[in-house]
């Protein structure tokens, strides 16, 4: 599924990346002195930066290492992302720990051998989990919450030379070409790490960020929009069936949302469809062209079904009786879905270089298109949006 949504976002990343990512680029620290931080700090791994760039990193002499163990706590609802990386020999031997489908995945390259192993319980449940990575001769061991273990054994055919030189460590990214990884992983990670003890090193870590972003004290699953920006998908990658229609499903407390939930437009045109919420009136409004359809009662679920000659609005409130199908005078409107853009959390601008307005403040607990969860990590999005978690 991740590869499918990656294809959805690819064209848009090329077309709109410079316009929407300009603010993110300013925060990369280009030309700035690197900041020093403590390795045991609480840090949000989803902080905006270049896609694979680690959030923090350090380099130490192997002779300074007194422990072969690293431990930390991880909390996330995000099923996929890079956690921890280490290498020797300037990146010729390396180790990557990540989550894939919520399950820990270790990938290792050592003495010409590639190894990957995944297993253990799903960790993407929003709870704090303690992870410990240690090296015992030919074995790398990942221990989860003091009980579950994932063990990788590697024994080279030829004797290895004694290790010397430097060890590089990184959190939230990697320092090698991603072409070397056996299992493709989406690096962006809506997750928090705390209480890190990395080989018992006291050396300060470095970061390109001006400061480390804090983590929410309590989480609930969903996508959080702060009111500062939105996410955009290129609709040409969606699986569109003209006869069956296109279904968008949204879940959340709409009475606590304020702003534009979604907008859809074709290139060079004004937005064709918009969905907005007003937390003062607790009213949700769907706009199609010059027509508006309002839903006054509190809602938690809304489905919008676009068919060739009509649009249907379905809610979880049986007492809403005025949601008759919206008749559409021509079937060509579905082309907006084939060659347009979908904006989540904001009103799309009329031109390609306008980054939108009327941004949403609130939490969408679920976003589905054609029955598939929409992963905002694969969109062009504002840095203030968290893809898999909302403050509780």
XYZ file of N, CA and C in Angstrom, residues 117-383:
801
model
N 15.818 -8.967 9.050
C 14.929 -9.801 9.842
C 13.894 -8.898 10.506
N 12.650 -9.356 10.506
C 11.555 -8.600 11.123
C 10.781 -9.531 12.042
N 10.264 -8.993 13.136
C 9.481 -9.822 14.038
C 9.163 -9.119 15.332
N 8.404 -9.814 16.169
C 7.983 -9.243 17.435
C 6.588 -8.662 17.341
N 6.147 -8.089 18.443
C 4.812 -7.496 18.498
C 4.774 -6.170 17.752
N 3.583 -5.770 17.321
C 3.418 -4.453 16.715
C 3.634 -3.381 17.772
N 4.449 -2.400 17.426
C 4.774 -1.334 18.363
C 4.038 -0.031 18.058
N 3.245 -0.012 16.991
C 2.563 1.223 16.573
C 1.196 1.336 17.231
N 1.170 1.216 18.575
C -0.091 1.262 19.308
C -0.233 2.511 20.165
N 0.697 3.453 20.038
C 0.616 4.692 20.791
C 1.111 4.596 22.219
N 1.632 3.447 22.626
C 2.168 3.268 23.969
C 3.693 3.392 23.936
N 4.272 3.719 25.099
C 5.722 3.748 25.198
C 6.260 2.321 25.276
N 7.254 2.027 24.439
C 7.908 0.717 24.428
C 9.410 0.912 24.623
N 10.007 0.036 25.426
C 11.448 0.083 25.666
C 12.148 -0.888 24.716
N 13.086 -0.372 23.935
C 13.852 -1.178 22.988
C 15.321 -1.165 23.393
N 15.961 -2.295 23.245
C 17.378 -2.420 23.572
C 18.075 -3.173 22.448
N 19.107 -2.567 21.882
C 19.895 -3.188 20.810
C 21.284 -3.471 21.355
N 21.739 -4.719 21.197
C 23.062 -5.074 21.700
C 23.762 -6.009 20.717
N 25.077 -6.039 20.815
C 25.910 -6.882 19.945
C 26.658 -7.882 20.801
N 26.538 -9.150 20.422
C 27.219 -10.214 21.143
C 27.963 -11.084 20.135
N 29.200 -10.727 19.847
C 29.977 -11.491 18.875
C 29.349 -11.438 17.500
N 28.917 -12.599 17.010
C 28.306 -12.692 15.680
C 26.803 -12.409 15.704
N 26.262 -12.007 16.846
C 24.814 -11.836 16.966
C 24.457 -10.402 17.347
N 23.411 -9.894 16.694
C 22.794 -8.621 17.063
C 21.422 -8.954 17.636
N 21.135 -8.427 18.815
C 19.898 -8.770 19.519
C 19.083 -7.507 19.762
N 17.815 -7.566 19.382
C 16.859 -6.505 19.696
C 15.884 -7.047 20.724
N 15.829 -6.411 21.884
C 14.909 -6.811 22.941
C 13.841 -5.750 23.089
N 12.578 -6.196 23.183
C 11.439 -5.282 23.231
C 10.689 -5.479 24.535
N 10.610 -4.428 25.322
C 9.887 -4.443 26.594
C 10.350 -5.555 27.520
N 11.625 -5.881 27.445
C 12.221 -6.815 28.376
C 11.876 -8.265 28.171
N 11.117 -8.589 27.100
C 10.719 -9.988 26.917
C 10.943 -10.477 25.496
N 10.262 -9.876 24.533
C 10.402 -10.322 23.141
C 11.793 -10.022 22.620
N 12.369 -10.981 21.911
C 13.705 -10.792 21.354
C 13.707 -11.115 19.860
N 14.489 -10.331 19.141
C 14.733 -10.554 17.726
C 16.239 -10.696 17.572
N 16.699 -11.847 17.062
C 18.125 -12.156 17.030
C 18.580 -12.361 15.591
N 19.687 -11.704 15.232
C 20.299 -11.871 13.913
C 21.715 -12.398 14.105
N 22.035 -13.509 13.444
C 23.381 -14.065 13.501
C 24.089 -13.940 12.167
N 25.343 -13.485 12.194
C 26.144 -13.334 10.974
C 27.572 -13.807 11.278
N 28.018 -14.807 10.517
C 29.372 -15.321 10.723
C 30.108 -15.298 9.393
N 31.051 -14.381 9.231
C 31.759 -14.283 7.949
C 32.617 -15.516 7.683
N 32.749 -15.851 6.414
C 33.542 -17.028 6.033
C 35.026 -16.805 6.275
N 35.468 -15.571 6.115
C 36.878 -15.242 6.313
C 37.044 -14.473 7.622
N 38.187 -14.689 8.316
C 38.430 -13.934 9.554
C 38.395 -12.435 9.306
N 37.795 -11.698 10.243
C 37.689 -10.254 10.116
C 38.846 -9.574 10.839
N 39.243 -8.448 10.292
C 40.263 -7.650 10.956
C 39.674 -6.944 12.161
N 40.502 -6.693 13.151
C 40.031 -6.002 14.349
C 39.515 -4.620 13.983
N 38.363 -4.260 14.548
C 37.767 -2.969 14.238
C 38.589 -1.838 14.839
N 38.715 -0.783 14.072
C 39.371 0.429 14.542
C 38.756 1.612 13.802
N 39.139 2.791 14.202
C 38.615 3.980 13.526
C 37.405 4.539 14.224
N 36.396 4.957 13.437
C 35.256 5.674 13.985
C 33.956 4.898 13.834
N 33.048 5.198 14.738
C 31.683 4.683 14.685
C 30.748 5.873 14.523
N 29.843 5.779 13.566
C 28.848 6.832 13.361
C 27.480 6.311 13.799
N 26.747 7.137 14.526
C 25.401 6.809 14.981
C 24.443 7.905 14.540
N 23.200 7.526 14.258
C 22.190 8.499 13.841
C 20.822 8.034 14.308
N 19.965 8.986 14.621
C 18.586 8.712 15.011
C 17.664 9.439 14.033
N 16.682 8.707 13.485
C 15.706 9.308 12.590
C 16.140 9.413 11.148
N 17.208 8.733 10.750
C 17.668 8.777 9.374
C 18.862 7.854 9.186
N 19.432 7.857 7.984
C 20.585 7.010 7.684
C 21.675 7.849 7.029
N 22.893 7.291 7.010
C 24.050 7.992 6.450
C 24.633 7.266 5.244
N 23.897 6.309 4.699
C 24.324 5.580 3.513
C 23.315 5.815 2.397
N 23.677 5.380 1.188
C 22.727 5.422 0.085
C 21.601 4.426 0.361
N 20.373 4.854 0.196
C 19.242 3.970 0.473
C 19.146 2.836 -0.541
N 19.886 2.914 -1.643
C 19.898 1.821 -2.619
C 20.466 0.543 -2.011
N 21.256 0.678 -0.940
C 21.873 -0.494 -0.326
C 20.912 -1.260 0.577
N 19.815 -0.666 0.939
C 18.899 -1.327 1.873
C 18.130 -2.434 1.167
N 17.975 -3.567 1.863
C 17.319 -4.726 1.261
C 15.815 -4.507 1.167
N 15.231 -4.006 2.238
C 13.784 -3.780 2.310
C 13.522 -2.278 2.239
N 12.796 -1.805 1.223
C 12.490 -0.365 1.149
C 11.660 0.071 2.350
N 12.009 1.214 2.905
C 11.299 1.758 4.064
C 11.030 3.234 3.821
N 9.817 3.678 4.123
C 9.508 5.109 4.094
C 10.114 5.735 5.344
N 11.038 6.685 5.218
C 11.794 7.160 6.385
C 11.028 8.066 7.329
N 10.096 8.881 6.809
C 9.416 9.844 7.677
C 8.653 9.109 8.765
N 8.793 9.585 10.007
C 8.287 8.818 11.132
C 7.640 9.739 12.151
N 6.324 9.631 12.278
C 5.571 10.374 13.283
C 5.707 9.610 14.599
N 6.811 9.830 15.296
C 7.126 9.048 16.493
C 7.946 9.887 17.452
N 7.948 9.473 18.715
C 8.763 10.112 19.735
C 9.732 9.106 20.341
N 10.940 9.584 20.650
C 11.968 8.787 21.311
C 12.404 9.542 22.561
N 12.660 8.818 23.641
C 13.135 9.446 24.866
C 14.038 8.471 25.626
N 14.746 9.016 26.615
C 15.579 8.241 27.527
C 16.574 7.362 26.782
N 17.187 7.935 25.752
C 18.159 7.171 24.985
C 19.480 7.014 25.716
N 20.006 5.803 25.719
C 21.355 5.516 26.215
C 22.071 4.784 25.097
N 22.888 5.522 24.360
C 23.480 5.016 23.129
C 24.919 4.604 23.402
N 25.122 3.293 23.634
C 26.450 2.750 23.916
C 27.094 3.430 25.129
N 26.258 3.995 26.002
C 26.738 4.697 27.195
C 27.666 5.862 26.856
N 27.466 6.462 25.704
C 28.311 7.586 25.294
C 27.859 8.861 25.987
N 28.800 9.631 26.448
C 28.489 10.934 27.040
C 28.739 12.061 26.059
N 29.266 11.723 24.884
C 29.559 12.733 23.862
C 28.266 13.397 23.392
N 28.197 14.720 23.310
C 26.996 15.391 22.798
C 26.729 15.006 21.342
N 25.466 14.886 21.013
C 25.061 14.631 19.635
C 24.926 15.966 18.906
N 24.873 15.892 17.582
C 24.707 17.099 16.767
C 23.389 17.036 16.015
N 22.827 18.207 15.743
C 21.620 18.309 14.931
C 21.714 19.546 14.051
N 21.101 19.463 12.879
C 21.030 20.626 11.985
C 19.857 21.530 12.337
N 18.937 21.021 13.154
C 17.754 21.797 13.511
C 18.103 22.897 14.503
N 17.363 23.994 14.443
C 17.564 25.083 15.388
C 17.261 24.618 16.810
N 16.227 23.792 16.943
C 15.876 23.189 18.227
C 15.078 21.924 17.959
N 15.090 20.997 18.909
C 14.307 19.776 18.773
C 12.853 20.051 19.131
N 11.942 19.556 18.286
C 10.527 19.761 18.546
C 10.077 18.872 19.692
N 9.176 19.393 20.509
C 8.661 18.635 21.644
C 7.620 17.619 21.168
N 7.273 16.699 22.046
C 6.282 15.669 21.758
C 5.000 15.964 22.530
N 3.876 15.525 21.975
C 2.625 15.651 22.714
C 2.703 14.792 23.973
N 2.138 15.304 25.068
C 2.153 14.527 26.299
C 1.269 13.284 26.180
N 0.097 13.452 25.553
C -0.819 12.322 25.349
C -1.239 12.305 23.881
N -1.390 11.113 23.331
C -1.685 10.949 21.910
C -2.997 10.215 21.690
N -3.569 10.429 20.527
C -4.620 9.561 20.007
C -4.384 9.442 18.508
N -4.802 8.356 17.883
C -4.530 8.174 16.452
C -5.292 9.171 15.596
N -4.675 9.561 14.490
C -5.297 10.489 13.559
C -4.262 11.362 12.887
N -4.724 12.298 12.092
C -3.857 13.278 11.436
C -4.218 14.654 11.977
N -3.219 15.347 12.527
C -3.481 16.618 13.200
C -3.086 17.789 12.318
N -4.023 18.738 12.184
C -3.801 19.959 11.416
C -3.834 21.132 12.396
N -2.763 21.908 12.425
C -2.625 22.968 13.422
C -3.269 24.278 13.007
N -3.689 24.394 11.744
C -4.218 25.656 11.243
C -3.182 26.476 10.514
N -1.989 25.883 10.288
C -0.902 26.623 9.640
C -0.613 26.157 8.214
N -1.185 25.036 7.783
C -0.882 24.535 6.447
C -1.668 23.284 6.153
N -1.449 22.731 4.951
C -2.221 21.565 4.541
C -1.367 20.591 3.754
N -1.995 19.466 3.361
C -1.317 18.411 2.606
C -1.977 18.276 1.240
N -1.167 17.961 0.228
C -1.681 17.884 -1.135
C -1.271 16.562 -1.785
N -2.241 15.933 -2.452
C -2.004 14.749 -3.266
C -2.355 15.050 -4.719
N -1.631 14.425 -5.625
C -1.976 14.452 -7.039
C -3.002 13.359 -7.279
N -4.198 13.713 -7.736
C -5.283 12.735 -7.856
C -5.086 11.768 -9.021
N -4.151 12.021 -9.915
C -3.964 11.130 -11.066
C -3.507 9.743 -10.653
N -2.979 9.594 -9.435
C -2.528 8.291 -8.984
C -3.587 7.474 -8.275
N -4.755 8.030 -8.021
C -5.797 7.275 -7.342
C -6.435 6.259 -8.271
N -6.933 5.191 -7.668
C -7.625 4.136 -8.418
C -9.054 4.591 -8.661
N -9.296 5.132 -9.851
C -10.588 5.752 -10.148
C -11.404 4.849 -11.066
N -12.598 4.487 -10.624
C -13.549 3.710 -11.414
C -14.750 4.606 -11.696
N -14.854 5.050 -12.939
C -15.910 6.009 -13.290
C -17.291 5.446 -13.022
N -17.485 4.142 -13.257
C -18.818 3.551 -13.088
C -19.156 3.376 -11.604
N -18.216 2.858 -10.825
C -18.487 2.627 -9.405
C -18.416 3.905 -8.589
N -17.699 4.903 -9.087
C -17.572 6.161 -8.379
C -16.317 6.217 -7.520
N -16.164 7.336 -6.855
C -15.007 7.594 -5.995
C -15.539 7.912 -4.601
N -15.027 7.206 -3.601
C -15.519 7.411 -2.240
C -14.419 7.962 -1.349
N -14.762 9.049 -0.638
C -13.889 9.631 0.378
C -14.587 9.455 1.725
N -13.873 8.896 2.694
C -14.446 8.694 4.022
C -13.612 9.433 5.053
N -14.268 10.214 5.905
C -13.617 11.009 6.938
C -14.242 10.691 8.290
N -13.382 10.569 9.300
C -13.853 10.261 10.640
C -13.210 11.215 11.633
N -14.019 11.738 12.562
C -13.505 12.644 13.583
C -14.650 13.404 14.222
N -14.323 14.223 15.192
C -15.324 15.079 15.826
C -15.367 16.396 15.059
N -16.305 16.491 14.120
C -16.358 17.662 13.246
C -16.728 18.931 14.007
N -17.347 18.797 15.159
C -17.722 19.979 15.937
C -16.489 20.674 16.518
N -15.370 19.977 16.563
C -14.142 20.553 17.090
C -13.151 20.916 15.989
N -13.595 20.866 14.742
C -12.743 21.267 13.619
C -13.155 22.651 13.145
N -12.179 23.394 12.630
C -12.483 24.715 12.106
C -11.583 24.989 10.899
N -12.223 25.237 9.744
C -11.465 25.520 8.533
C -11.843 24.577 7.407
N -11.027 24.557 6.360
C -11.289 23.726 5.190
C -10.757 22.325 5.423
N -11.646 21.335 5.379
C -11.246 19.950 5.583
C -10.628 19.389 4.313
N -11.274 19.613 3.180
C -10.694 19.172 1.907
C -11.141 20.094 0.783
N -10.363 20.101 -0.290
C -10.724 20.816 -1.507
C -10.145 20.047 -2.683
N -10.847 20.114 -3.801
C -10.439 19.401 -5.014
C -10.518 20.369 -6.177
N -9.486 20.393 -7.009
C -9.491 21.287 -8.174
C -8.646 20.718 -9.287
N -8.958 21.137 -10.493
C -8.152 20.807 -11.661
C -7.176 21.945 -11.931
N -6.116 21.655 -12.660
C -5.096 22.655 -12.943
C -5.691 23.865 -13.657
N -5.338 25.052 -13.157
C -5.769 26.287 -13.791
C -7.207 26.670 -13.532
N -7.889 25.963 -12.647
C -9.287 26.263 -12.360
C -9.476 26.544 -10.874
N -10.641 27.109 -10.548
C -10.975 27.297 -9.153
C -11.353 25.948 -8.549
N -11.254 25.808 -7.224
C -11.651 24.546 -6.586
C -13.078 24.148 -6.963
N -13.259 22.874 -7.320
C -14.572 22.366 -7.721
C -15.398 21.947 -6.518
N -14.759 21.283 -5.563
C -15.437 20.807 -4.363
C -14.671 21.284 -3.137
N -15.408 21.684 -2.111
C -14.775 21.991 -0.826
C -15.654 21.450 0.295
N -15.011 21.105 1.399
C -15.714 20.698 2.596
C -15.134 21.494 3.752
N -15.971 22.233 4.453
C -15.502 23.090 5.546
C -16.266 22.787 6.821
N -15.653 23.171 7.944
C -16.296 22.997 9.244
C -16.138 24.277 10.055
N -17.178 24.617 10.804
C -17.161 25.797 11.663
C -17.430 25.333 13.095
N -16.420 25.452 13.956
C -16.604 24.932 15.317
C -17.471 25.840 16.187
N -17.771 27.049 15.728
C -18.677 27.919 16.472
C -20.135 27.522 16.241
N -20.472 27.265 14.991
C -21.852 26.888 14.659
C -22.039 25.377 14.633
N -20.915 24.622 14.718
C -20.922 23.163 14.600
C -21.599 22.747 13.298
N -21.283 23.474 12.243
C -21.877 23.226 10.934
C -20.795 22.770 9.960
N -21.111 21.724 9.198
C -20.223 21.219 8.152
C -20.869 21.528 6.810
N -20.110 22.132 5.903
C -20.665 22.587 4.627
C -19.898 21.982 3.469
N -20.640 21.358 2.540
C -20.061 20.839 1.301
C -20.449 21.786 0.171
N -19.456 22.252 -0.585
C -19.701 23.202 -1.672
C -19.317 22.564 -3.003
N -20.238 22.612 -3.959
C -20.009 22.106 -5.308
C -20.370 23.233 -6.267
N -19.337 23.846 -6.853
C -19.597 25.002 -7.698
C -20.191 26.126 -6.875
N -21.393 26.572 -7.254
C -22.058 27.651 -6.522
C -23.086 27.116 -5.525
N -23.204 25.791 -5.423
C -24.194 25.195 -4.532
C -23.542 24.809 -3.209
N -24.291 24.990 -2.120
C -23.808 24.632 -0.797
C -24.819 23.729 -0.098
N -24.295 22.751 0.614
C -25.121 21.800 1.346
C -24.564 21.714 2.766
N -25.389 22.073 3.738
C -24.921 22.156 5.116
C -25.503 21.040 5.966
N -24.698 20.586 6.914
C -25.093 19.558 7.878
C -24.898 20.160 9.262
N -25.998 20.357 9.957
C -25.974 21.101 11.213
C -25.694 20.206 12.419
N -26.212 18.991 12.383
C -26.091 18.130 13.561
C -24.637 17.735 13.784
N -24.228 17.476 15.035
C -22.856 17.006 15.287
C -22.591 15.706 14.524
N -21.420 15.625 13.922
C -21.072 14.465 13.095
C -19.766 13.856 13.578
N -19.624 12.545 13.337
C -18.355 11.868 13.569
C -17.875 11.141 12.328
N -18.758 10.896 11.395
C -18.369 10.187 10.178
C -19.074 10.805 8.983
N -18.316 10.981 7.913
C -18.875 11.545 6.687
C -18.281 10.831 5.486
N -19.146 10.364 4.592
C -18.720 9.781 3.325
C -19.199 10.671 2.185
N -18.296 10.918 1.237
C -18.650 11.644 0.019
C -18.411 10.703 -1.141
N -19.465 10.390 -1.891
C -19.362 9.447 -2.998
C -19.620 10.204 -4.295
N -18.598 10.283 -5.122
C -18.686 10.972 -6.406
C -18.995 9.932 -7.483
N -20.161 10.062 -8.121
C -20.541 9.176 -9.216
C -20.692 9.972 -10.491
N -20.932 9.261 -11.585
C -20.893 9.925 -12.891
C -21.930 11.035 -13.028
N -23.112 10.870 -12.390
C -24.156 11.875 -12.560
C -24.706 12.422 -11.250
N -24.121 12.021 -10.119
C -24.598 12.547 -8.847
C -23.527 12.399 -7.774
N -23.729 13.144 -6.687
C -22.845 13.088 -5.529
C -23.704 12.745 -4.316
N -23.242 11.796 -3.506
C -23.977 11.403 -2.310
C -23.174 11.766 -1.063
N -23.872 12.327 -0.073
C -23.282 12.618 1.230
C -23.938 11.694 2.250
N -23.121 10.918 2.952
C -23.639 9.994 3.946
C -22.982 10.281 5.293
N -23.778 10.303 6.343
C -23.251 10.580 7.671
C -23.652 9.460 8.630
N -23.151 9.544 9.853
C -23.497 8.575 10.891
C -24.735 9.003 11.662
N -25.385 10.119 11.253
C -26.554 10.629 11.971
C -27.827 10.299 11.197
N -28.619 9.387 11.750
C -29.836 8.968 11.055
C -30.898 10.056 11.024
N -30.747 11.080 11.901
C -31.771 12.123 11.965
C -31.547 13.219 10.928
N -30.466 13.117 10.149
C -30.271 14.084 9.068
C -31.026 13.568 7.846
N -32.086 14.234 7.482
C -32.974 13.722 6.434
C -32.882 14.499 5.126
N -32.090 15.554 5.117
C -32.100 16.415 3.927
C -30.901 16.158 3.015
N -30.256 14.974 3.169
C -29.083 14.696 2.350
C -29.458 13.863 1.129
N -30.352 14.367 0.309
C -30.699 13.677 -0.927
C -29.537 13.792 -1.902
N -29.416 12.843 -2.846
C -28.305 12.896 -3.806
C -28.254 14.229 -4.548
N -27.057 14.716 -4.759
C -26.843 15.974 -5.479
C -26.708 15.652 -6.960
N -27.634 16.128 -7.740
C -27.605 15.849 -9.167
C -26.528 16.688 -9.858
N -25.801 16.035 -10.753
C -24.730 16.702 -11.500
C -25.132 16.728 -12.962
N -25.039 17.899 -13.565
C -25.517 18.047 -14.927
C -24.657 17.397 -15.992
N -23.419 17.071 -15.674
C -22.540 16.479 -16.687
C -21.567 15.523 -16.004
N -21.190 14.481 -16.708
C -20.291 13.474 -16.137
C -18.835 13.903 -16.181
N -18.516 14.958 -16.922
C -17.121 15.371 -17.081
C -16.488 15.879 -15.807
N -17.298 16.110 -14.772
C -16.725 16.648 -13.545
C -15.759 15.658 -12.900
N -15.912 14.375 -13.187
C -15.002 13.379 -12.614
C -13.581 13.526 -13.132
N -13.422 14.256 -14.243
C -12.068 14.503 -14.749
C -11.247 15.316 -13.768
N -11.927 16.062 -12.895
C -11.199 16.792 -11.853
C -10.422 15.813 -10.965
N -10.990 14.610 -10.830
C -10.313 13.582 -10.046
C -9.161 12.960 -10.824
N -9.296 12.890 -12.124
C -8.252 12.238 -12.919
C -7.021 13.125 -13.091
N -7.212 14.391 -13.183
C -6.107 15.299 -13.502
C -6.094 16.513 -12.581
N -6.356 16.296 -11.320
C -6.432 17.417 -10.396
C -5.578 17.225 -9.164
N -5.927 17.982 -8.133
C -5.223 17.913 -6.854
C -6.249 17.807 -5.728
N -5.887 17.058 -4.714
C -6.690 16.935 -3.518
C -5.939 17.598 -2.381
N -6.551 18.634 -1.790
C -5.960 19.315 -0.655
C -6.670 18.903 0.623
N -5.931 18.445 1.601
C -6.485 18.061 2.896
C -6.026 19.062 3.941
N -6.989 19.735 4.567
C -6.657 20.708 5.588
C -6.483 22.115 5.078
N -6.949 22.406 3.855
C -6.815 23.767 3.339
C -7.487 23.940 1.994
N -7.673 25.193 1.597
C -8.284 25.545 0.321
C -7.180 25.736 -0.707
N -7.222 24.930 -1.756
C -6.208 25.012 -2.805
C -6.259 26.364 -3.496
N -5.085 26.909 -3.846
C -5.006 28.160 -4.571
C -5.402 27.987 -6.021
N -5.742 29.088 -6.680
C -6.185 29.009 -8.067
C -5.045 28.655 -9.008
N -3.821 29.059 -8.689
C -2.678 28.750 -9.553
C -1.753 27.774 -8.845
N -0.847 27.164 -9.610
C 0.030 26.126 -9.081
C 0.960 26.652 -7.991
N 1.333 27.944 -8.069
C 2.297 28.465 -7.100
C 1.634 29.109 -5.888
N 0.308 29.072 -5.821
C -0.389 29.555 -4.640
C -0.580 28.389 -3.685
N -0.092 28.547 -2.457
C -0.058 27.412 -1.547
C -1.315 27.270 -0.690
N -2.353 28.020 -0.963
C -3.625 27.781 -0.321
C -3.937 28.702 0.844
N -5.101 28.452 1.483
C -5.575 29.313 2.569
C -6.655 28.562 3.347
N -7.258 29.268 4.324
C -8.354 28.726 5.137
C -8.000 27.364 5.713
N -6.855 27.299 6.378
C -6.324 26.022 6.852
C -7.135 25.474 8.022
N -7.134 24.180 8.127
C -7.902 23.464 9.131
C -7.156 23.388 10.461
N -7.890 23.585 11.539
C -7.392 23.312 12.881
C -8.254 22.193 13.456
N -7.631 21.052 13.741
C -8.383 19.928 14.271
C -7.760 18.601 13.907
N -8.415 17.532 14.331
C -7.900 16.172 14.149
C -8.864 15.357 13.297
N -8.354 14.794 12.214
C -9.090 13.811 11.435
C -8.605 12.430 11.862
N -9.490 11.651 12.453
C -9.082 10.358 12.987
C -8.848 9.335 11.890
N -9.542 9.484 10.785
C -9.342 8.578 9.648
C -9.580 9.335 8.360
N -8.737 9.087 7.358
C -8.915 9.639 6.022
C -8.750 8.487 5.049
N -9.799 8.153 4.310
C -9.723 7.077 3.338
C -10.188 7.568 1.972
N -9.516 7.098 0.924
C -9.948 7.314 -0.451
C -9.999 5.940 -1.115
N -11.165 5.610 -1.666
C -11.378 4.307 -2.290
C -11.087 3.165 -1.329
N -11.419 3.359 -0.052
C -11.268 2.304 0.927
C -9.869 2.106 1.452
N -8.914 2.946 1.038
C -7.530 2.828 1.489
C -7.167 4.023 2.370
N -6.510 3.728 3.497
C -6.059 4.802 4.374
C -5.069 5.694 3.641
N -5.235 6.989 3.796
C -4.355 7.957 3.161
C -3.226 8.309 4.123
N -1.995 8.031 3.725
C -0.826 8.296 4.562
C -0.272 9.671 4.199
N -0.414 10.628 5.100
C 0.037 11.986 4.801
C 1.556 12.089 4.735
N 2.281 11.060 5.196
C 3.727 11.064 5.019
C 4.104 11.049 3.543
N 3.186 10.610 2.685
C 3.463 10.498 1.261
C 2.893 11.668 0.471
N 2.439 12.697 1.147
C 1.932 13.906 0.499
C 2.980 15.004 0.578
N 2.771 16.038 -0.184
C 3.494 17.288 0.033
C 2.719 18.029 1.108
N 3.310 18.208 2.283
C 2.546 18.747 3.392
C 3.354 19.764 4.186
N 2.605 20.598 4.898
C 3.231 21.589 5.765
C 3.858 20.890 6.960
N 4.942 21.445 7.446
C 5.694 20.805 8.525
C 4.927 20.729 9.837
